[in-house]
Short mmCIF file of C-alpha atoms and ligand atoms in Angstrom, two decimals:
data_model
loop_
_atom_site.label_atom_id
_atom_site.label_comp_id
_atom_site.label_asym_id
_atom_site.label_seq_id
_atom_site.Cartn_x
_atom_site.Cartn_y
_atom_site.Cartn_z
CA MET A 1 6.05 -22.00 5.82
CA ARG A 2 4.25 -21.16 2.76
CA ILE A 3 2.18 -17.79 2.40
CA GLU A 4 -1.01 -19.44 3.14
CA THR A 5 0.01 -21.00 6.61
CA ASN A 6 1.58 -17.38 7.30
CA CYS A 7 -1.64 -15.64 6.64
CA VAL A 8 -3.05 -17.79 9.47
CA GLN A 9 -0.51 -18.20 11.78
CA ALA A 10 2.67 -15.93 11.38
CA GLY A 11 3.44 -13.31 14.02
CA TYR A 12 1.85 -14.81 17.00
CA THR A 13 2.76 -18.13 18.56
CA PRO A 14 0.83 -18.52 21.83
CA GLY A 15 2.55 -20.30 24.94
CA ASN A 16 1.29 -23.42 26.91
CA GLY A 17 -2.30 -22.42 28.12
CA GLU A 18 -2.29 -18.89 26.35
CA PRO A 19 -5.06 -17.52 24.09
CA ARG A 20 -5.02 -18.93 20.67
CA GLN A 21 -6.18 -15.76 19.11
CA ILE A 22 -4.22 -12.87 19.44
CA PRO A 23 -4.95 -10.95 22.46
CA ILE A 24 -6.14 -7.13 22.41
CA ILE A 25 -3.52 -5.37 24.58
CA GLN A 26 -5.79 -2.31 24.88
CA SER A 27 -3.57 -0.74 27.28
CA THR A 28 -1.91 2.82 26.80
CA THR A 29 1.05 2.02 29.15
CA PHE A 30 3.38 -0.89 30.59
CA LYS A 31 4.50 -1.05 33.95
CA TYR A 32 8.08 -1.26 35.14
CA ASP A 33 9.69 -2.12 38.90
CA THR A 34 12.42 0.52 38.44
CA SER A 35 13.40 3.66 36.88
CA GLU A 36 16.19 2.09 35.56
CA ASP A 37 14.42 -0.39 33.83
CA MET A 38 12.45 2.08 32.05
CA GLY A 39 15.40 4.16 31.27
CA LYS A 40 16.86 1.44 29.16
CA LEU A 41 13.99 1.45 27.04
CA PHE A 42 14.02 5.09 26.17
CA ASP A 43 17.81 4.85 25.50
CA LEU A 44 16.73 2.08 22.99
CA GLU A 45 19.10 -0.02 25.24
CA GLU A 46 16.44 -2.60 25.43
CA ASN A 47 13.27 -3.92 23.74
CA GLY A 48 10.09 -3.41 25.31
CA TYR A 49 6.86 -1.34 25.63
CA PHE A 50 6.43 1.91 27.78
CA TYR A 51 3.65 3.53 25.71
CA SER A 52 1.16 2.56 22.87
CA ARG A 53 1.70 5.27 20.61
CA LEU A 54 5.22 4.17 20.03
CA GLN A 55 4.85 0.34 20.13
CA ASN A 56 1.89 -1.95 21.05
CA PRO A 57 2.19 -5.91 21.57
CA THR A 58 -1.18 -6.18 19.65
CA CYS A 59 -0.08 -4.31 16.61
CA ASP A 60 3.83 -5.68 16.67
CA ALA A 61 2.13 -9.32 16.06
CA VAL A 62 -0.07 -8.01 13.46
CA ALA A 63 3.27 -5.79 12.08
CA ALA A 64 5.50 -9.36 12.16
CA LYS A 65 2.39 -11.32 10.09
CA ILE A 66 2.54 -8.77 7.37
CA CYS A 67 6.35 -8.78 7.26
CA ALA A 68 6.40 -12.58 6.99
CA LEU A 69 3.95 -12.36 4.04
CA GLU A 70 6.03 -9.70 2.32
CA GLY A 71 9.33 -11.34 3.10
CA GLY A 72 10.99 -8.59 5.08
CA SER A 73 13.04 -7.97 7.81
CA MET A 74 10.92 -5.42 10.23
CA ALA A 75 7.52 -4.10 9.94
CA MET A 76 5.54 -1.65 11.68
CA LEU A 77 1.54 -0.71 11.35
CA THR A 78 0.41 2.74 11.04
CA GLY A 79 -2.99 4.35 11.44
CA SER A 80 -3.72 4.55 7.43
CA GLY A 81 -2.52 4.02 4.43
CA GLN A 82 -1.94 7.72 3.90
CA SER A 83 0.13 7.63 7.14
CA ALA A 84 2.35 4.71 5.59
CA ASN A 85 3.47 6.31 2.64
CA PHE A 86 4.08 9.38 4.46
CA TYR A 87 6.53 8.02 6.97
CA ALA A 88 7.99 5.73 4.51
CA VAL A 89 8.97 8.89 2.40
CA PHE A 90 9.81 11.48 5.57
CA ASN A 91 12.00 8.87 6.97
CA ILE A 92 14.63 9.33 4.71
CA ALA A 93 13.56 12.83 2.56
CA ASN A 94 14.10 15.89 4.60
CA CYS A 95 13.66 19.77 3.45
CA GLY A 96 15.51 20.19 0.47
CA ASP A 97 15.50 16.67 -1.05
CA HIS A 98 13.85 15.10 -3.97
CA VAL A 99 11.69 11.90 -4.64
CA VAL A 100 10.59 10.23 -8.07
CA ALA A 101 7.37 8.84 -8.02
CA SER A 102 5.33 7.21 -10.83
CA SER A 103 2.47 9.74 -11.99
CA THR A 104 -0.45 7.08 -11.71
CA ILE A 105 -0.03 6.49 -7.91
CA TYR A 106 -3.04 6.97 -5.77
CA GLY A 107 -4.92 10.47 -5.82
CA GLY A 108 -4.39 10.67 -2.21
CA SER A 109 -0.64 10.03 -2.20
CA PHE A 110 -0.34 12.26 -5.30
CA ASN A 111 -1.93 14.99 -2.79
CA LEU A 112 0.04 13.83 -0.19
CA PHE A 113 3.16 14.48 -2.37
CA SER A 114 2.58 17.23 -4.56
CA VAL A 115 0.70 19.71 -2.15
CA THR A 116 1.39 18.91 1.56
CA MET A 117 4.69 17.35 1.60
CA LYS A 118 5.80 20.11 -0.99
CA LYS A 119 5.06 22.52 1.61
CA MET A 120 7.27 20.80 3.98
CA GLY A 121 10.17 21.59 1.15
CA ILE A 122 10.12 17.84 -0.27
CA ASP A 123 10.24 18.09 -4.24
CA PHE A 124 8.77 15.45 -6.35
CA THR A 125 9.14 14.68 -10.06
CA PHE A 126 6.30 12.71 -11.29
CA VAL A 127 7.09 9.86 -14.32
CA SER A 128 5.08 7.58 -16.34
CA PRO A 129 5.36 4.10 -14.90
CA ASP A 130 5.92 2.91 -18.47
CA ALA A 131 9.14 5.34 -18.51
CA SER A 132 12.40 4.09 -20.22
CA GLU A 133 15.36 3.40 -18.04
CA GLU A 134 16.85 6.56 -19.73
CA GLU A 135 13.68 8.85 -19.15
CA LEU A 136 13.69 7.68 -15.46
CA ASN A 137 17.38 8.28 -15.09
CA ALA A 138 16.79 11.86 -16.38
CA ALA A 139 14.43 12.43 -13.50
CA PHE A 140 16.97 11.89 -10.82
CA ARG A 141 18.97 14.76 -9.20
CA PRO A 142 21.82 14.65 -6.77
CA ASN A 143 19.52 15.23 -3.59
CA THR A 144 17.19 12.58 -4.87
CA LYS A 145 16.15 10.32 -1.84
CA ALA A 146 13.63 7.48 -3.13
CA LEU A 147 11.98 6.18 -6.07
CA PHE A 148 8.14 5.42 -5.54
CA GLY A 149 5.49 3.48 -7.02
CA GLU A 150 2.40 1.09 -7.17
CA THR A 151 2.61 -2.53 -8.22
CA ILE A 152 -0.85 -2.11 -9.64
CA ALA A 153 -1.96 1.60 -9.41
CA ASN A 154 -5.41 2.46 -8.41
CA PRO A 155 -7.36 3.26 -10.03
CA ALA A 156 -5.39 3.61 -13.46
CA LEU A 157 -4.25 -0.06 -12.82
CA THR A 158 -1.16 0.43 -14.79
CA VAL A 159 1.25 -2.56 -13.52
CA LEU A 160 5.18 -1.28 -12.56
CA ASP A 161 8.02 -2.86 -13.72
CA ILE A 162 9.43 -3.60 -10.17
CA GLU A 163 13.02 -5.06 -11.68
CA LYS A 164 13.43 -1.92 -13.77
CA PHE A 165 12.41 0.71 -11.22
CA ALA A 166 14.38 -1.22 -8.57
CA ARG A 167 17.71 -1.18 -11.09
CA VAL A 168 17.21 2.54 -11.96
CA ALA A 169 16.93 3.38 -7.87
CA HIS A 170 19.90 1.33 -7.12
CA ALA A 171 22.13 2.78 -9.67
CA HIS A 172 21.41 6.32 -8.06
CA GLY A 173 21.81 4.71 -4.78
CA VAL A 174 18.43 5.04 -3.33
CA PRO A 175 16.13 2.70 -2.23
CA LEU A 176 12.87 1.63 -4.25
CA ILE A 177 9.39 2.03 -2.29
CA VAL A 178 6.57 0.18 -3.38
CA ASP A 179 2.95 0.43 -2.59
CA ASN A 180 1.56 -2.80 -2.78
CA THR A 181 -1.79 -2.46 -1.51
CA PHE A 182 -3.90 -3.65 -4.64
CA ALA A 183 -1.69 -6.70 -5.54
CA THR A 184 -0.85 -7.71 -1.90
CA PRO A 185 1.57 -10.41 -0.53
CA ILE A 186 -0.35 -13.16 -2.06
CA ASN A 187 -0.40 -12.01 -5.84
CA CYS A 188 3.34 -10.27 -5.38
CA ARG A 189 6.10 -9.73 -3.25
CA PRO A 190 8.03 -6.71 -4.45
CA ILE A 191 11.20 -7.44 -2.44
CA GLU A 192 11.45 -10.47 -4.29
CA TRP A 193 11.87 -8.40 -7.55
CA GLY A 194 14.12 -5.45 -5.89
CA ALA A 195 12.08 -3.29 -3.87
CA ASP A 196 13.33 -1.99 -0.67
CA ILE A 197 10.46 -0.72 1.25
CA VAL A 198 6.89 -1.92 0.84
CA THR A 199 4.21 -0.29 2.15
CA HIS A 200 0.36 -0.69 2.43
CA SER A 201 -3.28 0.79 3.11
CA THR A 202 -4.51 -2.35 4.68
CA THR A 203 -7.79 -0.68 4.53
CA LYS A 204 -8.34 -2.38 1.25
CA TYR A 205 -8.10 -6.39 0.61
CA MET A 206 -6.04 -7.20 3.70
CA ASP A 207 -8.87 -6.10 6.15
CA GLY A 208 -10.97 -6.89 3.54
CA HIS A 209 -14.39 -6.25 5.18
CA GLY A 210 -14.49 -2.69 5.19
CA CYS A 211 -14.17 -2.20 8.63
CA THR A 212 -10.58 -0.43 9.73
CA VAL A 213 -8.72 2.03 8.27
CA GLY A 214 -4.79 1.36 8.34
CA GLY A 215 -1.65 0.87 6.92
CA CYS A 216 1.60 -1.09 7.12
CA ILE A 217 5.36 -0.33 6.39
CA VAL A 218 7.77 -3.33 5.56
CA ASP A 219 11.56 -3.02 5.32
CA ALA A 220 13.42 -5.47 3.22
CA GLY A 221 16.36 -5.09 5.51
CA LYS A 222 18.68 -4.94 2.42
CA PHE A 223 19.36 -1.48 1.47
CA ASP A 224 22.83 -0.39 2.89
CA TRP A 225 22.55 3.21 4.37
CA LEU A 226 26.22 3.33 5.30
CA LYS A 227 27.24 2.83 1.80
CA TYR A 228 25.31 6.01 0.95
CA ALA A 229 26.01 7.66 4.45
CA ASP A 230 25.86 11.22 2.90
CA LYS A 231 22.79 11.03 1.67
CA PHE A 232 20.70 9.26 4.52
CA PRO A 233 22.28 11.72 7.47
CA GLY A 234 19.07 10.33 9.52
CA LEU A 235 20.17 6.82 9.43
CA THR A 236 23.77 7.14 9.33
CA THR A 237 24.63 10.13 11.88
CA PRO A 238 23.79 10.31 15.85
CA ASP A 239 20.14 11.12 16.59
CA GLU A 240 20.59 13.72 19.38
CA SER A 241 16.81 13.02 20.45
CA TYR A 242 18.19 9.43 21.63
CA HIS A 243 21.49 10.23 23.24
CA GLY A 244 23.47 10.04 20.12
CA VAL A 245 22.20 6.72 18.73
CA VAL A 246 23.15 5.75 15.15
CA TYR A 247 20.82 3.80 13.69
CA ALA A 248 22.27 1.89 10.73
CA GLU A 249 24.86 1.25 13.08
CA LYS A 250 22.87 -0.02 16.00
CA PHE A 251 20.30 -1.54 14.59
CA GLY A 252 21.66 -2.95 11.39
CA LEU A 253 20.38 -2.99 7.67
CA GLU A 254 17.25 -5.19 8.98
CA GLY A 255 16.52 -2.91 12.05
CA ALA A 256 17.75 0.62 11.20
CA PHE A 257 14.55 1.81 8.98
CA ILE A 258 11.46 0.81 10.95
CA THR A 259 13.47 1.35 14.49
CA LYS A 260 13.98 5.03 13.19
CA ALA A 261 10.37 5.44 12.01
CA THR A 262 8.99 3.93 15.16
CA SER A 263 11.31 5.95 17.43
CA GLN A 264 10.92 9.33 15.59
CA LEU A 265 8.20 9.87 13.36
CA MET A 266 5.58 7.51 15.44
CA ARG A 267 6.65 9.32 18.73
CA ASP A 268 6.28 13.04 16.89
CA PHE A 269 3.48 12.41 14.69
CA GLY A 270 1.61 9.45 16.19
CA SER A 271 -0.31 7.99 13.52
CA VAL A 272 -1.01 4.85 15.52
CA GLN A 273 -3.16 1.94 14.37
CA SER A 274 -5.54 1.22 17.85
CA PRO A 275 -4.74 -2.73 19.06
CA GLN A 276 -8.59 -2.99 18.56
CA ASN A 277 -8.21 -2.39 14.83
CA ALA A 278 -5.06 -4.31 14.62
CA PHE A 279 -7.02 -7.33 16.01
CA TYR A 280 -9.83 -6.85 13.41
CA LEU A 281 -7.06 -6.41 10.69
CA ASN A 282 -5.61 -9.72 11.66
CA LEU A 283 -8.75 -11.74 11.32
CA GLY A 284 -8.74 -10.37 7.57
CA LEU A 285 -5.48 -11.51 6.83
CA GLU A 286 -6.50 -14.91 8.25
CA SER A 287 -8.29 -15.50 4.94
CA LEU A 288 -6.44 -13.28 2.57
CA HIS A 289 -4.93 -16.01 0.52
CA VAL A 290 -8.63 -17.36 0.01
CA ARG A 291 -10.08 -14.40 -0.63
CA MET A 292 -8.01 -12.79 -3.43
CA LYS A 293 -8.29 -15.86 -5.33
CA ARG A 294 -12.10 -15.18 -5.46
CA HIS A 295 -11.47 -11.46 -5.93
CA CYS A 296 -9.47 -12.34 -9.33
CA GLU A 297 -11.88 -15.12 -10.52
CA ASN A 298 -14.57 -12.90 -10.55
CA ALA A 299 -12.79 -9.66 -11.52
CA GLN A 300 -11.77 -12.02 -14.40
CA ALA A 301 -14.93 -13.25 -15.15
CA VAL A 302 -16.50 -9.84 -15.12
CA ALA A 303 -13.58 -8.27 -17.40
CA GLU A 304 -14.26 -11.12 -19.76
CA PHE A 305 -17.83 -10.07 -19.83
CA LEU A 306 -17.43 -6.40 -20.32
CA GLU A 307 -14.65 -6.87 -23.20
CA SER A 308 -17.72 -9.09 -24.83
CA SER A 309 -20.37 -6.58 -24.55
CA ASP A 310 -21.53 -3.91 -27.39
CA LYS A 311 -22.58 -1.46 -24.81
CA ILE A 312 -18.90 -1.16 -23.51
CA SER A 313 -16.17 1.14 -25.21
CA TRP A 314 -12.91 -0.31 -23.53
CA VAL A 315 -11.88 -2.38 -20.49
CA SER A 316 -8.61 -2.01 -18.50
CA TYR A 317 -7.83 -5.22 -16.53
CA CYS A 318 -4.28 -6.83 -16.89
CA GLY A 319 -5.89 -10.46 -16.63
CA LEU A 320 -7.29 -9.90 -20.15
CA LYS A 321 -4.90 -11.10 -22.78
CA ASN A 322 -5.15 -7.74 -25.03
CA ASP A 323 -4.72 -5.71 -22.17
CA GLN A 324 -1.69 -3.01 -22.10
CA TYR A 325 -0.15 -4.36 -19.17
CA HIS A 326 -0.63 -8.17 -19.72
CA ALA A 327 2.72 -9.46 -20.36
CA LEU A 328 4.04 -7.42 -17.18
CA ALA A 329 0.97 -9.13 -15.44
CA GLU A 330 2.27 -12.33 -16.42
CA LYS A 331 5.80 -12.00 -15.05
CA TYR A 332 4.79 -10.12 -11.80
CA LEU A 333 1.38 -11.09 -10.99
CA PRO A 334 1.16 -15.02 -12.52
CA ASN A 335 -1.58 -16.22 -10.03
CA GLY A 336 -3.95 -13.11 -10.62
CA SER A 337 -3.67 -9.34 -9.98
CA CYS A 338 -6.50 -7.81 -8.05
CA GLY A 339 -10.46 -7.67 -7.98
CA VAL A 340 -10.72 -3.86 -9.67
CA VAL A 341 -11.83 -3.30 -13.19
CA SER A 342 -12.25 -0.07 -14.94
CA PHE A 343 -14.00 0.12 -18.07
CA GLY A 344 -15.84 2.78 -20.36
CA VAL A 345 -19.61 2.77 -20.87
CA LYS A 346 -20.89 3.66 -24.69
CA GLY A 347 -22.51 7.39 -24.38
CA GLY A 348 -20.04 8.65 -22.04
CA ARG A 349 -20.91 10.77 -18.67
CA LYS A 350 -24.82 10.30 -18.72
CA ALA A 351 -24.62 6.52 -19.58
CA ALA A 352 -22.12 5.76 -17.24
CA GLU A 353 -24.23 7.38 -14.36
CA SER A 354 -27.44 5.72 -15.30
CA PHE A 355 -25.64 2.57 -15.66
CA MET A 356 -24.64 2.72 -12.28
CA LYS A 357 -27.83 3.77 -10.98
CA HIS A 358 -29.26 0.61 -12.02
CA LEU A 359 -26.69 -1.89 -10.38
CA LYS A 360 -28.08 -3.70 -7.49
CA VAL A 361 -25.14 -5.71 -6.38
CA ALA A 362 -22.27 -3.42 -6.45
CA ALA A 363 -23.04 -0.19 -4.55
CA ILE A 364 -21.92 3.23 -5.25
CA GLU A 365 -18.86 3.82 -2.59
CA THR A 366 -15.48 5.73 -2.75
CA HIS A 367 -13.97 2.52 -1.57
CA VAL A 368 -12.67 -0.46 -3.19
CA ALA A 369 -10.86 -3.94 -2.37
CA ASP A 370 -13.25 -5.30 0.37
CA ALA A 371 -15.94 -8.25 0.22
CA HIS A 372 -18.69 -6.26 -1.16
CA SER A 373 -18.69 -5.19 -4.79
CA CYS A 374 -18.84 -1.22 -5.10
CA CYS A 375 -18.02 0.99 -7.97
CA LEU A 376 -17.44 4.56 -8.43
CA HIS A 377 -17.94 6.90 -11.59
CA PRO A 378 -15.02 9.35 -10.70
CA ALA A 379 -16.34 12.08 -13.16
CA SER A 380 -19.34 12.60 -11.18
CA ALA A 381 -17.79 11.92 -7.48
CA THR A 382 -14.05 12.27 -6.51
CA HIS A 383 -13.25 14.47 -9.85
CA ARG A 384 -16.58 16.32 -10.49
CA GLN A 385 -15.14 19.74 -10.20
CA MET A 386 -13.17 19.11 -13.67
CA ASN A 387 -14.67 19.50 -17.11
CA ASP A 388 -14.44 16.78 -19.46
CA GLU A 389 -10.80 18.07 -21.06
CA GLU A 390 -9.60 18.26 -17.56
CA LEU A 391 -10.64 14.48 -16.85
CA VAL A 392 -8.90 13.20 -20.06
CA ALA A 393 -5.78 15.02 -18.79
CA ALA A 394 -5.64 13.51 -15.61
CA GLY A 395 -6.23 9.99 -17.07
CA VAL A 396 -9.67 9.79 -16.07
CA SER A 397 -12.15 9.58 -18.86
CA PRO A 398 -15.72 11.16 -18.64
CA ASP A 399 -17.00 7.47 -19.27
CA LEU A 400 -14.57 5.88 -16.65
CA VAL A 401 -16.39 3.34 -14.25
CA ARG A 402 -14.17 1.61 -11.68
CA LEU A 403 -15.87 -1.41 -10.47
CA SER A 404 -14.20 -3.32 -7.41
CA CYS A 405 -15.49 -6.73 -7.69
CA GLY A 406 -16.30 -8.38 -4.33
CA LEU A 407 -16.82 -11.98 -3.28
CA GLU A 408 -20.21 -12.51 -4.15
CA SER A 409 -21.17 -15.02 -7.04
CA ALA A 410 -19.57 -14.20 -10.23
CA GLU A 411 -23.06 -14.89 -12.19
CA ASP A 412 -25.21 -12.57 -10.01
CA LEU A 413 -22.30 -9.53 -10.60
CA ILE A 414 -22.38 -10.35 -14.42
CA GLU A 415 -26.16 -10.35 -14.32
CA ASP A 416 -26.61 -7.26 -12.59
CA ILE A 417 -24.23 -5.73 -14.68
CA ALA A 418 -25.93 -6.93 -18.08
CA GLN A 419 -29.38 -5.46 -16.68
CA ALA A 420 -28.02 -2.38 -15.72
CA LEU A 421 -26.35 -1.97 -19.28
CA GLU A 422 -29.87 -2.85 -20.83
CA ALA A 423 -31.34 -0.13 -18.41
CA ILE A 424 -29.40 2.88 -19.70
C1 LIG B 501 -6.42 3.55 -0.32
C2 LIG B 501 -4.97 3.92 -0.49
C3 LIG B 501 -4.22 4.76 0.11
C4 LIG B 501 -4.72 5.27 1.21
O1 LIG B 501 -4.63 4.27 2.37
P1 LIG B 501 -5.77 5.00 3.57
O2 LIG B 501 -5.95 3.71 4.33
O3 LIG B 501 -7.33 5.13 2.86
O4 LIG B 501 -5.22 6.10 4.33
C5 LIG B 501 -2.64 4.64 -0.29
N1 LIG B 501 -2.36 3.80 -1.41
C6 LIG B 501 -3.37 2.97 -2.28
C7 LIG B 501 -2.84 2.15 -3.44
C8 LIG B 501 -4.53 2.85 -1.97
O5 LIG B 501 -5.30 2.42 -2.59
#
């Protein structure tokens, strides 16, 4: 089926007389007739449900839909985008290992990697998303276990050259993990360009209504763990906590990564998405293809207006012909990128604050990527502890405003921006 049909229908096919909408299986546990039946589940001998910390039918149906949208082999939901990225990396990198990541990734991921996972003994090297192949190669070490980047970075809006990153990762015998939150599979499917693992904060466009925090991991099912068996012992040697199962042998390339992440990491860390939240997420997914188109149209119109305004010093949006990432966007995002635009207001920090105070349609929020337009001035909110010099070093200029274009009328958004610029 085409992606529009998969948005609506993939992952759940009701039988005769069964509910049309996915049932919310709001149950922690599942009943069995004999202990032997249940024992087979604990030995990973048979597929089935026993406890919703590991798996739940509602969550699995929604994961299967996202898997179909991304063209993967297997997927799992997580309680947040943070836990999705944590699991995706920690599933293959242990204490003493090393990971290479793009430097413009989401601030939450940057903290997770550079502070919290560092405390767990995993070292990260951050490289520019624009790095050459030679520069990328130079960041690798013998103990490197993954390369990580974002299709469209939040909020830097850099576009990842996925093919190049995949080529470098594979030359070093490690998978490429791509956070595809901002593009969504409607606008880019990283697996088609060589990515091995795709992650999402489903909190953003996938839910799309600002109502549920969640995440997802999709495995392409193509990375050959056994070929690099020494690098990935967690997948290629017996797991004593499951009676010696070897994931890559028992579940194959298609199933090993997600089965291990579910049966070890979800079992032990428990960052589950609730069935109720998975239900809301699925409602969002049913219209993802319709909404993304509108988000992109609105952002394009707003970006073009901003570019033409003499009150704006710069605009960053890869849909603009003059944007630094326009050529990469034409290759990877031919149908649109996302609804988020960054720009600088002439007059710096004070002017940006004044501009935002006068907006009536876009509200001031830390959130992005839902139906309601919203904006953030990082210098006075998320990055307010930094002085102007520190802001520039972090890639966030004092005048930067991040505007997430929602699903309202583009004309209303533009008129609102115009009157707020006049009012500065
Ligand atoms: C928001 C976001 C995350 C974190 O997701 P949460 O659902 O907030 O935990 C990760 N990556 C990107 C690109 C994001 O925008």
